Short mmCIF file of C-alpha atoms and ligand atoms in Angstrom, two decimals:
data_model
loop_
_atom_site.label_atom_id
_atom_site.label_comp_id
_atom_site.label_asym_id
_atom_site.label_seq_id
_atom_site.Cartn_x
_atom_site.Cartn_y
_atom_site.Cartn_z
CA MET Q 1 106.92 116.66 127.90
CA ASP Q 2 103.60 117.55 126.44
CA VAL Q 3 103.29 116.21 122.95
CA GLY Q 4 100.76 117.26 120.36
CA ILE Q 5 100.17 115.12 117.36
CA VAL Q 6 98.58 115.94 114.11
CA GLY Q 7 96.43 113.31 112.46
CA ALA Q 8 95.02 110.10 113.73
CA GLY Q 9 95.99 107.98 110.74
CA ILE Q 10 98.35 104.97 111.31
CA ALA Q 11 101.05 107.46 111.66
CA GLY Q 12 99.64 109.42 114.35
CA LEU Q 13 98.29 106.67 116.23
CA ALA Q 14 101.56 104.83 116.34
CA ALA Q 15 103.56 107.83 117.34
CA ALA Q 16 101.25 108.46 120.05
CA ILE Q 17 101.45 105.24 121.14
CA GLY Q 18 105.25 105.29 121.12
CA LEU Q 19 105.80 108.60 122.77
CA ARG Q 20 102.79 107.61 125.59
CA ARG Q 21 104.81 104.54 126.28
CA ALA Q 22 107.92 106.76 126.51
CA GLY Q 23 106.32 108.64 129.21
CA HIS Q 24 105.09 111.88 128.10
CA ASN Q 25 101.64 113.43 127.67
CA VAL Q 26 100.12 112.77 124.21
CA GLU Q 27 97.23 114.64 122.53
CA ILE Q 28 96.10 113.88 118.92
CA PHE Q 29 94.33 116.23 116.56
CA GLU Q 30 92.67 114.87 113.67
CA LYS Q 31 90.61 116.79 111.32
CA SER Q 32 87.61 113.78 110.55
CA ASN Q 33 85.48 112.05 113.13
CA PHE Q 34 86.40 108.71 112.24
CA LYS Q 35 83.09 108.39 110.54
CA ARG Q 36 84.83 107.36 107.33
CA GLU Q 37 85.42 103.66 106.67
CA ILE Q 38 88.38 103.27 103.98
CA GLY Q 39 87.56 99.57 102.56
CA ALA Q 40 90.57 98.32 101.55
CA ALA Q 41 93.17 96.01 102.89
CA ILE Q 42 97.11 96.68 103.92
CA LEU Q 43 100.12 94.23 104.47
CA LEU Q 44 102.24 94.56 107.24
CA THR Q 45 105.52 92.72 106.70
CA PRO Q 46 107.60 91.91 109.76
CA ASN Q 47 109.64 94.82 110.51
CA GLY Q 48 105.87 96.48 110.76
CA ASN Q 49 104.43 93.75 112.83
CA ARG Q 50 107.10 93.78 115.00
CA VAL Q 51 106.26 96.95 116.48
CA ILE Q 52 102.59 96.56 117.28
CA ARG Q 53 103.49 93.02 118.71
CA ARG Q 54 105.58 95.03 121.61
CA TRP Q 55 102.80 96.93 122.28
CA GLY Q 56 100.29 94.39 122.70
CA PHE Q 57 98.42 94.60 119.73
CA ASP Q 58 95.44 92.32 119.42
CA PHE Q 59 95.98 90.42 116.23
CA HIS Q 60 93.57 87.71 117.07
CA LYS Q 61 90.88 90.48 117.12
CA ALA Q 62 92.23 92.16 113.97
CA ARG Q 63 92.18 88.67 112.27
CA PRO Q 64 94.99 89.37 109.57
CA VAL Q 65 95.56 86.54 107.05
CA ASP Q 66 99.28 85.23 106.97
CA PHE Q 67 100.76 85.46 103.50
CA LYS Q 68 102.19 82.18 102.15
CA GLN Q 69 102.86 82.89 98.63
CA PHE Q 70 103.10 85.57 95.61
CA ARG Q 71 101.83 84.19 92.42
CA PHE Q 72 101.95 86.66 88.76
CA VAL Q 73 99.09 84.86 86.75
CA ARG Q 74 98.73 85.46 82.95
CA VAL Q 75 95.22 87.10 82.85
CA GLU Q 76 94.05 85.85 79.63
CA THR Q 77 95.05 82.03 80.16
CA LEU Q 78 95.64 82.15 84.01
CA GLN Q 79 98.69 80.59 83.34
CA ILE Q 80 101.08 80.95 86.53
CA ALA Q 81 104.27 82.79 85.32
CA LEU Q 82 106.04 83.16 88.68
CA ARG Q 83 105.36 81.84 92.09
CA THR Q 84 107.03 83.18 95.37
CA SER Q 85 106.89 81.20 98.28
CA PHE Q 86 106.72 83.10 101.54
CA GLU Q 87 106.51 79.62 103.71
CA ASP Q 88 109.74 80.71 105.48
CA VAL Q 89 109.15 84.29 106.19
CA GLU Q 90 107.68 84.12 109.90
CA GLU Q 91 110.27 81.84 111.06
CA ARG Q 92 113.35 83.68 109.28
CA PHE Q 93 112.37 86.89 110.53
CA GLY Q 94 110.51 86.16 113.69
CA GLU Q 95 107.37 87.98 112.92
CA ARG Q 96 104.34 87.28 110.73
CA MET Q 97 103.86 88.95 107.29
CA CYS Q 98 99.91 89.37 107.26
CA ALA Q 99 97.28 91.40 105.67
CA TYR Q 100 94.40 93.32 107.75
CA HIS Q 101 91.20 95.11 106.53
CA ARG Q 102 92.42 98.72 107.14
CA VAL Q 103 89.65 99.58 109.65
CA ASP Q 104 90.50 96.56 111.99
CA LEU Q 105 94.32 97.83 111.98
CA HIS Q 106 93.40 101.49 112.74
CA SER Q 107 90.85 100.36 115.35
CA GLY Q 108 93.27 98.06 117.02
CA LEU Q 109 95.61 100.71 117.13
CA ARG Q 110 93.19 103.29 118.28
CA GLU Q 111 92.35 100.52 121.20
CA VAL Q 112 95.89 100.42 122.30
CA ALA Q 113 96.25 104.33 122.28
CA GLU Q 114 93.34 104.80 124.44
CA LYS Q 115 94.58 101.97 126.91
CA VAL Q 116 98.01 104.03 127.34
CA GLY Q 117 96.28 107.16 128.15
CA VAL Q 118 96.56 108.62 124.51
CA LYS Q 119 93.93 111.85 124.56
CA ILE Q 120 92.24 111.88 120.79
CA ARG Q 121 90.72 115.27 119.97
CA LEU Q 122 88.06 114.72 116.72
CA GLY Q 123 86.88 117.09 114.43
CA ALA Q 124 89.85 119.31 115.28
CA GLU Q 125 91.80 120.27 112.01
CA VAL Q 126 95.09 122.14 112.15
CA VAL Q 127 95.16 125.09 109.71
CA GLU Q 128 98.33 126.61 110.45
CA VAL Q 129 101.59 125.78 112.32
CA TRP Q 130 104.87 127.84 113.80
CA PRO Q 131 107.49 124.98 114.36
CA GLU Q 132 109.86 127.40 116.12
CA GLU Q 133 107.16 128.56 118.76
CA GLY Q 134 105.42 124.77 118.88
CA GLU Q 135 102.02 126.51 118.27
CA VAL Q 136 99.36 125.59 115.99
CA GLU Q 137 96.13 126.93 114.97
CA LEU Q 138 92.83 124.78 114.67
CA ARG Q 139 89.91 125.71 112.39
CA GLY Q 140 87.98 128.11 114.30
CA GLY Q 141 90.92 130.05 115.49
CA GLU Q 142 92.14 127.99 118.62
CA LYS Q 143 95.89 128.60 119.29
CA VAL Q 144 97.69 125.40 120.89
CA LYS Q 145 101.27 125.71 122.26
CA LYS Q 146 103.03 122.15 123.00
CA ASP Q 147 106.71 121.34 123.86
CA PHE Q 148 106.90 118.95 120.85
CA TRP Q 149 104.72 118.25 118.05
CA VAL Q 150 104.78 115.38 115.72
CA LEU Q 151 102.92 115.94 112.10
CA ALA Q 152 101.60 113.01 110.70
CA ASP Q 153 98.86 115.00 108.29
CA GLY Q 154 99.17 112.11 105.75
CA CYS Q 155 100.50 112.33 101.87
CA HIS Q 156 98.34 115.64 101.07
CA THR Q 157 100.29 117.30 104.21
CA GLY Q 158 100.09 121.00 104.29
CA PHE Q 159 103.00 121.31 106.42
CA VAL Q 160 106.06 119.42 105.08
CA SER Q 161 107.48 122.47 103.14
CA LYS Q 162 107.54 124.30 106.22
CA ILE Q 163 109.61 121.81 107.95
CA ALA Q 164 111.87 121.29 104.89
CA GLN Q 165 112.00 124.83 103.66
CA GLU Q 166 111.63 123.33 100.63
CA HIS Q 167 108.86 122.94 97.78
CA ILE Q 168 108.54 118.76 97.68
CA PRO Q 169 106.16 118.29 95.11
CA SER Q 170 103.50 115.39 94.76
CA VAL Q 171 103.90 113.72 91.44
CA LYS Q 172 101.53 111.67 89.44
CA ILE Q 173 103.17 108.64 88.29
CA GLY Q 174 100.40 108.35 85.06
CA LYS Q 175 98.64 105.40 86.93
CA SER Q 176 95.18 105.10 89.04
CA VAL Q 177 93.79 102.31 90.57
CA TYR Q 178 90.20 100.97 90.65
CA ARG Q 179 89.67 99.13 94.06
CA TRP Q 180 86.79 97.48 95.88
CA LEU Q 181 86.65 94.79 98.36
CA ALA Q 182 84.85 91.52 97.15
CA PRO Q 183 83.02 88.96 99.34
CA PHE Q 184 85.84 85.81 98.81
CA ASP Q 185 82.96 83.12 99.23
CA LYS Q 186 81.07 84.61 95.82
CA VAL Q 187 84.40 85.22 94.08
CA ILE Q 188 85.00 81.23 94.04
CA GLU Q 189 81.65 80.53 93.44
CA HIS Q 190 82.76 80.98 89.65
CA PRO Q 191 84.40 77.61 88.67
CA GLY Q 192 87.16 79.14 86.78
CA ALA Q 193 88.45 81.23 90.03
CA ALA Q 194 87.94 78.49 92.39
CA ILE Q 195 90.50 76.76 90.39
CA LEU Q 196 92.90 79.44 91.06
CA TRP Q 197 92.26 79.78 94.88
CA ASN Q 198 91.30 76.47 96.27
CA ASN Q 199 94.15 74.44 97.62
CA GLU Q 200 96.23 77.33 97.19
CA GLY Q 201 98.32 79.10 100.18
CA ALA Q 202 96.95 82.89 100.88
CA GLY Q 203 98.73 85.60 99.45
CA PHE Q 204 99.18 87.92 96.45
CA CYS Q 205 97.34 86.74 93.10
CA THR Q 206 98.76 89.22 90.93
CA PHE Q 207 97.20 89.33 87.43
CA PHE Q 208 98.94 90.93 84.46
CA ASN Q 209 98.56 91.19 80.52
CA GLU Q 210 100.92 93.01 78.21
CA LYS Q 211 99.13 96.05 78.10
CA GLY Q 212 100.58 97.01 81.41
CA VAL Q 213 97.48 96.50 83.34
CA THR Q 214 98.22 94.74 86.46
CA MET Q 215 95.47 93.64 89.33
CA VAL Q 216 96.52 92.71 92.50
CA THR Q 217 94.22 90.85 95.10
CA TYR Q 218 94.58 89.54 98.39
CA PRO Q 219 92.65 88.52 101.31
CA CYS Q 220 91.98 89.97 104.26
CA ARG Q 221 89.69 89.74 107.52
CA GLY Q 222 90.18 86.19 108.34
CA GLY Q 223 89.85 84.92 104.68
CA GLU Q 224 86.19 86.79 104.42
CA LEU Q 225 87.27 89.47 101.71
CA LEU Q 226 89.20 89.56 98.68
CA ASN Q 227 91.07 92.81 98.22
CA CYS Q 228 91.27 93.98 94.59
CA ALA Q 229 93.16 97.00 92.95
CA VAL Q 230 93.54 97.16 88.96
CA PHE Q 231 96.37 99.51 88.28
CA HIS Q 232 95.98 101.18 84.94
CA ASP Q 233 96.94 104.27 82.98
CA THR Q 234 95.26 107.14 84.33
CA ARG Q 235 92.11 108.31 82.27
CA PRO Q 236 91.67 112.07 81.61
CA GLU Q 237 88.50 112.27 83.96
CA GLU Q 238 90.45 110.36 86.98
CA ARG Q 239 93.41 112.65 86.90
CA ASP Q 240 92.30 114.82 90.02
CA LYS Q 241 91.06 112.02 92.02
CA GLU Q 242 93.87 111.76 94.39
CA ASP Q 243 91.68 111.23 97.37
CA TRP Q 244 90.93 107.30 98.50
CA ASP Q 245 87.45 107.65 98.27
CA SER Q 246 86.12 108.81 94.69
CA ASP Q 247 83.39 106.46 93.40
CA THR Q 248 83.68 104.86 89.83
CA THR Q 249 81.50 102.43 88.03
CA HIS Q 250 81.60 98.61 87.34
CA GLU Q 251 81.35 99.26 83.46
CA LYS Q 252 84.79 101.49 83.81
CA VAL Q 253 86.50 98.47 85.89
CA LEU Q 254 85.43 96.16 83.50
CA GLU Q 255 86.62 98.64 80.23
CA ALA Q 256 89.90 98.24 81.63
CA MET Q 257 89.83 94.74 82.23
CA GLU Q 258 89.31 94.34 78.56
CA GLY Q 259 90.66 90.59 77.45
CA PHE Q 260 90.82 89.57 81.19
CA HIS Q 261 89.66 85.80 81.56
CA GLU Q 262 85.99 85.24 82.27
CA ALA Q 263 86.52 84.07 85.91
CA VAL Q 264 88.73 87.32 86.59
CA ARG Q 265 85.71 89.67 85.01
CA ASN Q 266 83.47 88.25 87.34
CA ILE Q 267 85.46 89.54 90.15
CA PRO Q 268 84.21 93.09 90.44
CA MET Q 269 80.45 91.73 89.73
CA THR Q 270 80.33 90.28 93.34
CA ALA Q 271 80.92 93.88 94.97
CA ASP Q 272 78.50 96.47 95.08
CA GLN Q 273 81.01 99.65 95.11
CA MET Q 274 83.90 100.48 93.20
CA LYS Q 275 86.23 103.50 93.95
CA VAL Q 276 88.99 105.05 91.93
CA TYR Q 277 92.12 107.05 92.90
CA THR Q 278 95.33 108.30 91.19
CA VAL Q 279 98.43 107.46 92.12
CA THR Q 280 100.83 109.97 93.53
CA GLN Q 281 104.55 109.85 94.99
CA ARG Q 282 106.91 112.55 96.34
CA PRO Q 283 110.83 112.87 96.49
CA PRO Q 284 111.93 112.47 100.13
CA SER Q 285 112.42 115.49 102.22
CA THR Q 286 116.05 116.29 103.11
CA ARG Q 287 115.06 117.53 106.28
CA ILE Q 288 112.27 116.20 108.38
CA TYR Q 289 112.55 118.29 111.72
CA ARG Q 290 112.29 122.30 112.36
CA GLY Q 291 112.08 123.72 116.06
CA LYS Q 292 109.49 121.75 118.11
CA MET Q 293 108.06 119.93 115.15
CA LEU Q 294 108.81 116.72 113.30
CA CYS Q 295 107.38 115.03 110.18
CA ILE Q 296 106.84 111.64 110.21
CA GLY Q 297 104.71 108.91 108.03
CA ASP Q 298 103.36 109.77 104.62
CA ALA Q 299 103.54 113.45 105.30
CA THR Q 300 107.12 112.74 104.98
CA HIS Q 301 107.80 109.66 102.98
CA HIS Q 302 104.81 109.22 101.01
CA MET Q 303 105.99 106.15 98.69
CA LEU Q 304 104.29 104.01 95.77
CA PRO Q 305 102.91 100.83 97.42
CA THR Q 306 105.05 98.53 95.06
CA HIS Q 307 106.83 96.89 98.18
CA ALA Q 308 104.44 97.38 100.86
CA GLN Q 309 106.46 99.61 103.23
CA GLY Q 310 104.58 102.85 103.26
CA ALA Q 311 102.66 101.96 106.94
CA CYS Q 312 105.44 99.60 107.70
CA SER Q 313 107.87 102.76 107.73
CA ALA Q 314 105.36 104.99 109.79
CA LEU Q 315 105.45 101.97 112.27
CA GLU Q 316 109.22 102.05 112.18
CA ASP Q 317 109.15 106.01 112.68
CA ALA Q 318 106.80 105.59 116.18
CA GLY Q 319 109.00 102.75 117.51
CA ALA Q 320 112.23 105.06 116.88
CA LEU Q 321 110.26 107.79 118.71
CA GLU Q 322 109.53 105.34 121.89
CA ILE Q 323 113.41 104.65 122.17
CA LEU Q 324 114.65 107.90 121.59
CA PHE Q 325 112.30 110.03 123.50
CA ALA Q 326 112.29 107.56 126.68
CA ALA Q 327 111.70 109.50 129.82
CA SER Q 328 114.14 107.70 131.59
CA ASN Q 329 116.87 108.92 129.13
CA PHE Q 330 115.38 112.58 128.00
CA THR Q 331 114.74 115.54 129.99
CA TYR Q 332 112.62 117.99 128.02
CA SER Q 333 114.53 121.27 127.22
CA PRO Q 334 114.25 122.86 124.03
CA ALA Q 335 117.66 122.51 123.62
CA ASN Q 336 117.87 118.58 124.38
CA LEU Q 337 114.96 118.11 122.11
CA GLU Q 338 116.80 119.83 119.11
CA LYS Q 339 119.49 117.22 119.95
CA ARG Q 340 117.48 114.02 119.92
CA LEU Q 341 115.34 115.25 116.97
CA ASN Q 342 118.69 115.67 115.13
CA LEU Q 343 119.61 111.96 116.23
CA TYR Q 344 116.29 110.91 115.16
CA GLN Q 345 116.73 112.22 111.86
CA GLN Q 346 120.10 110.52 111.21
CA LEU Q 347 118.76 107.25 112.20
CA ARG Q 348 115.25 107.45 110.32
CA LEU Q 349 116.14 109.34 107.25
CA PRO Q 350 118.26 107.06 105.44
CA ARG Q 351 116.06 104.22 105.80
CA SER Q 352 113.03 105.78 105.26
CA ALA Q 353 114.46 107.67 101.98
CA THR Q 354 115.89 104.73 100.55
CA THR Q 355 112.71 102.75 101.16
CA GLN Q 356 110.94 105.62 99.34
CA ILE Q 357 113.35 105.83 96.50
CA LEU Q 358 113.29 101.73 96.41
CA SER Q 359 109.34 101.81 95.85
CA SER Q 360 109.63 103.31 92.47
CA THR Q 361 112.08 100.90 91.22
CA ASN Q 362 109.05 98.54 90.09
CA PRO Q 363 109.47 98.37 86.11
CA ARG Q 364 105.53 97.96 85.88
CA PHE Q 365 104.51 100.84 87.35
CA THR Q 366 107.42 103.76 86.45
CA MET Q 367 109.70 101.77 84.51
CA GLU Q 368 112.79 102.87 86.16
CA GLY Q 369 115.21 100.45 87.53
CA LEU Q 370 117.79 100.81 90.65
CA ALA Q 371 120.63 101.76 88.31
CA LYS Q 372 118.76 105.06 87.71
CA LYS Q 373 117.81 105.06 91.40
CA THR Q 374 121.25 104.56 93.09
CA ASP Q 375 122.66 108.33 92.91
CA GLU Q 376 119.54 109.45 94.32
CA ILE Q 377 119.68 107.19 97.19
CA ARG Q 378 123.50 107.61 98.07
CA LYS Q 379 122.29 111.25 98.77
CA PHE Q 380 120.61 109.80 101.91
CA TYR Q 381 122.24 106.74 102.93
CA GLN Q 382 126.03 105.43 102.57
CA GLY Q 383 125.59 102.19 103.74
CA GLU Q 384 124.97 98.83 102.12
CA LEU Q 385 122.93 98.54 99.12
CA VAL Q 386 121.28 95.15 98.21
CA ASP Q 387 122.82 94.40 94.62
CA TRP Q 388 119.31 94.13 92.96
CA PRO Q 389 120.02 91.30 90.35
CA MET Q 390 117.99 91.39 87.19
CA GLY Q 391 114.40 89.94 87.30
CA VAL Q 392 114.05 90.81 91.12
CA THR Q 393 110.30 91.26 92.02
CA SER Q 394 109.00 93.63 94.93
CA TRP Q 395 108.92 90.01 97.03
CA SER Q 396 111.97 88.18 95.80
CA GLU Q 397 114.38 87.28 98.92
CA PRO Q 398 116.87 89.87 98.43
CA ILE Q 399 113.98 92.49 98.76
CA ARG Q 400 112.83 90.85 101.91
CA ASP Q 401 116.14 90.63 103.02
CA PHE Q 402 116.63 94.06 103.00
CA PHE Q 403 113.54 95.19 104.34
CA TYR Q 404 112.03 92.71 106.78
CA GLY Q 405 114.81 91.98 109.28
CA TYR Q 406 114.92 95.29 110.25
CA ASP Q 407 114.42 95.81 114.14
CA VAL Q 408 113.89 99.57 114.68
CA PHE Q 409 113.88 98.88 118.42
CA LYS Q 410 117.04 97.62 118.50
CA GLU Q 411 118.81 100.12 115.99
CA ALA Q 412 117.28 103.03 118.09
CA GLU Q 413 119.06 101.41 120.98
CA LYS Q 414 122.05 101.42 119.46
CA ALA Q 415 121.60 104.90 118.50
CA MET Q 416 121.10 105.90 121.99
CA GLU Q 417 124.69 104.99 122.71
CA TYR Q 418 125.53 108.58 120.58
CA ALA Q 419 122.52 110.38 122.47
CA GLU Q 420 125.42 112.87 124.47
CA VAL Q 421 126.99 113.73 121.49
CA GLY Q 422 123.54 114.10 119.42
CA ALA Q 423 124.93 112.73 116.02
CA LEU Q 424 125.87 109.35 114.70
CA PRO Q 425 129.34 108.46 113.90
CA GLN Q 426 130.70 108.24 110.71
CA GLY Q 427 130.33 104.70 108.65
CA TRP Q 428 126.84 104.28 110.75
CA LYS Q 429 125.56 100.70 109.52
CA TRP Q 430 121.87 102.14 108.80
CA PHE Q 431 120.32 99.43 108.19
CA GLY Q 432 120.98 97.04 110.58
CA ASP Q 433 122.08 93.65 109.61
CA VAL Q 434 120.92 93.31 106.31
CA LYS Q 435 120.51 89.31 105.61
CA GLU Q 436 123.22 88.24 103.29
CA ARG Q 437 121.31 84.83 102.65
CA GLY Q 438 118.97 86.37 100.00
CA ARG Q 439 121.40 88.09 97.74
CA MET Q 440 123.57 84.87 97.62
CA GLU Q 441 121.28 81.91 97.16
CA TRP Q 442 118.72 83.67 94.77
CA ALA Q 443 121.50 84.88 92.87
CA MET Q 444 122.83 80.93 92.69
CA LYS Q 445 119.08 79.79 91.77
CA THR Q 446 118.46 82.33 88.76
C1 LIG K 501 97.09 101.32 97.08
C2 LIG K 501 97.81 101.47 98.14
C3 LIG K 501 98.38 100.35 98.95
C4 LIG K 501 98.93 100.42 100.21
N1 LIG K 501 99.39 98.98 100.59
C5 LIG K 501 100.13 99.27 101.52
C6 LIG K 501 100.67 97.96 102.11
O1 LIG K 501 100.40 97.02 101.85
N2 LIG K 501 101.38 98.12 103.18
C7 LIG K 501 102.33 99.43 103.83
O2 LIG K 501 102.59 99.34 104.94
N3 LIG K 501 101.48 100.55 103.26
C8 LIG K 501 100.73 100.68 102.40
N4 LIG K 501 100.30 101.57 101.81
C9 LIG K 501 100.65 102.89 102.43
C10 LIG K 501 100.02 103.25 103.53
O3 LIG K 501 98.49 103.00 103.43
C11 LIG K 501 100.55 104.96 104.07
O4 LIG K 501 101.76 105.03 104.09
C12 LIG K 501 99.77 104.74 105.37
O5 LIG K 501 98.67 104.59 105.33
C13 LIG K 501 100.01 106.50 105.97
O6 LIG K 501 99.66 106.46 107.06
P1 LIG K 501 99.50 108.17 107.67
O7 LIG K 501 99.00 108.13 108.94
O8 LIG K 501 101.03 108.64 107.40
O9 LIG K 501 98.74 109.01 106.76
P2 LIG K 501 96.90 109.08 106.43
O10 LIG K 501 96.68 107.37 106.90
O11 LIG K 501 96.65 109.67 105.49
O12 LIG K 501 96.70 109.94 107.87
C14 LIG K 501 96.48 111.09 108.00
C15 LIG K 501 95.68 111.60 108.84
O13 LIG K 501 95.71 112.83 109.14
C16 LIG K 501 94.23 113.40 109.25
N5 LIG K 501 94.99 115.13 108.79
C17 LIG K 501 95.33 115.55 107.61
N6 LIG K 501 95.34 116.81 107.75
C18 LIG K 501 95.05 117.19 109.08
C19 LIG K 501 95.16 118.43 109.54
N7 LIG K 501 95.39 119.59 108.90
N8 LIG K 501 94.49 118.69 110.99
C20 LIG K 501 94.39 117.31 111.60
N9 LIG K 501 94.12 116.04 110.97
C21 LIG K 501 94.55 115.97 109.68
C22 LIG K 501 93.79 112.90 108.13
O14 LIG K 501 92.19 112.78 108.23
C23 LIG K 501 94.23 111.24 108.23
O15 LIG K 501 93.19 110.92 109.42
C24 LIG K 501 99.41 101.87 100.58
C25 LIG K 501 99.16 102.74 99.83
C26 LIG K 501 98.24 102.96 98.89
C27 LIG K 501 98.04 103.93 98.31
#
């Protein structure tokens, strides 16, 4: 089968690797020239790392930092209000939980893609798509036809509404983020900061105050850099800055950090560049494929970063494509494609939509609890839901058990048993084996 992919972000590269490994010819169309590096880090939890490990991703070269803990710190006094250990994550889920510099993760994926024979066309922007015909138009007028297209054009997608045939609005949540990468050795030159990080396992050190400002920090690139993000109420001049790459000033960042301990206020001063962007999210699409086109990644499940599941979900999408479209089990014809895409949607949509909806249950960002969200989730997912106890945070055991144990390859293999019928049976256990321990033990502890 000849496959075209729109976008070479994490989702597009990963889908290309999955489909190439499945035995298809794959060509990516990426509008940029890969010149723009995004200076930020990204955490992959075990469900995401499990996918790239199978593909021979070079972890050694990418130098991710393993997370051992989460700390929630009062920003005026530097008192630790909450500490959660991740020490058992790798043993429990059989995979790492680690943070990458985005450029290192992206470069590593690109290397794998090129090794398996994916073609990448840079500077090729898709401006129009015709799902039923399997045809797209590039800027400049060239038309390209393929047997199957994967649309992975990110959260600003121009095409998801064409696939879902409904308007799926991008919603601002009223928060913006100042972000930067600081040289870690410079950060801990400040004696107050040294006390915070010396002799502590790597991971999140998240500061908060009562005004609702949250500063998330964690190391990446072998511990050389500290990734910093200050979530604050959007200022009028930031409303339209939905791109990741808008500049801002140290003065603005320090204004948002008013009242923060001196050791924390010093952190932005160790970095040259400050960036700002305004946080958005979308509701899930009820339909993710049409004709010969499928939407994956942020194009279809753009979520808040509260549980670090956006890229992990994109990697799961790609893992599912590899199994469901394995050439050994799939002969291309438009009818077979339709049947297999239907199976894909039944496997992926309940999980990605639930993840997307749960991403907005963090009260510090949206003030919406799970109770409000359950009805919404039930439109997509009928299986077991974790019983979110009061006080649960994004990183508590029940949440980890819900997300991290998921093995998309195993679940897709199970779904393939229904490939002939083209639909999963009623009562299918969408999340695989949601682990029980976290919920029970966590509830007993609290
Ligand atoms: C602050 C923040 C923190 C996050 N932290 C985490 C985390 O810790 N863990 C995690 O798993 N996720 C995290 N995420 C989410 C994660 O970054 C995204 O889910 C992921 O990067 C989405 O990848 P994508 O490939 O779908 O989209 P993108 O990365 O946006 O890629 C889309 C690509 O398509 C190209 N493109 C767009 N339009 C066209 C077109 N018309 N023609 C051709 N090419 C096109 C673009 O140039 C781009 O290269 C975070 C997100 C944010 C905002």
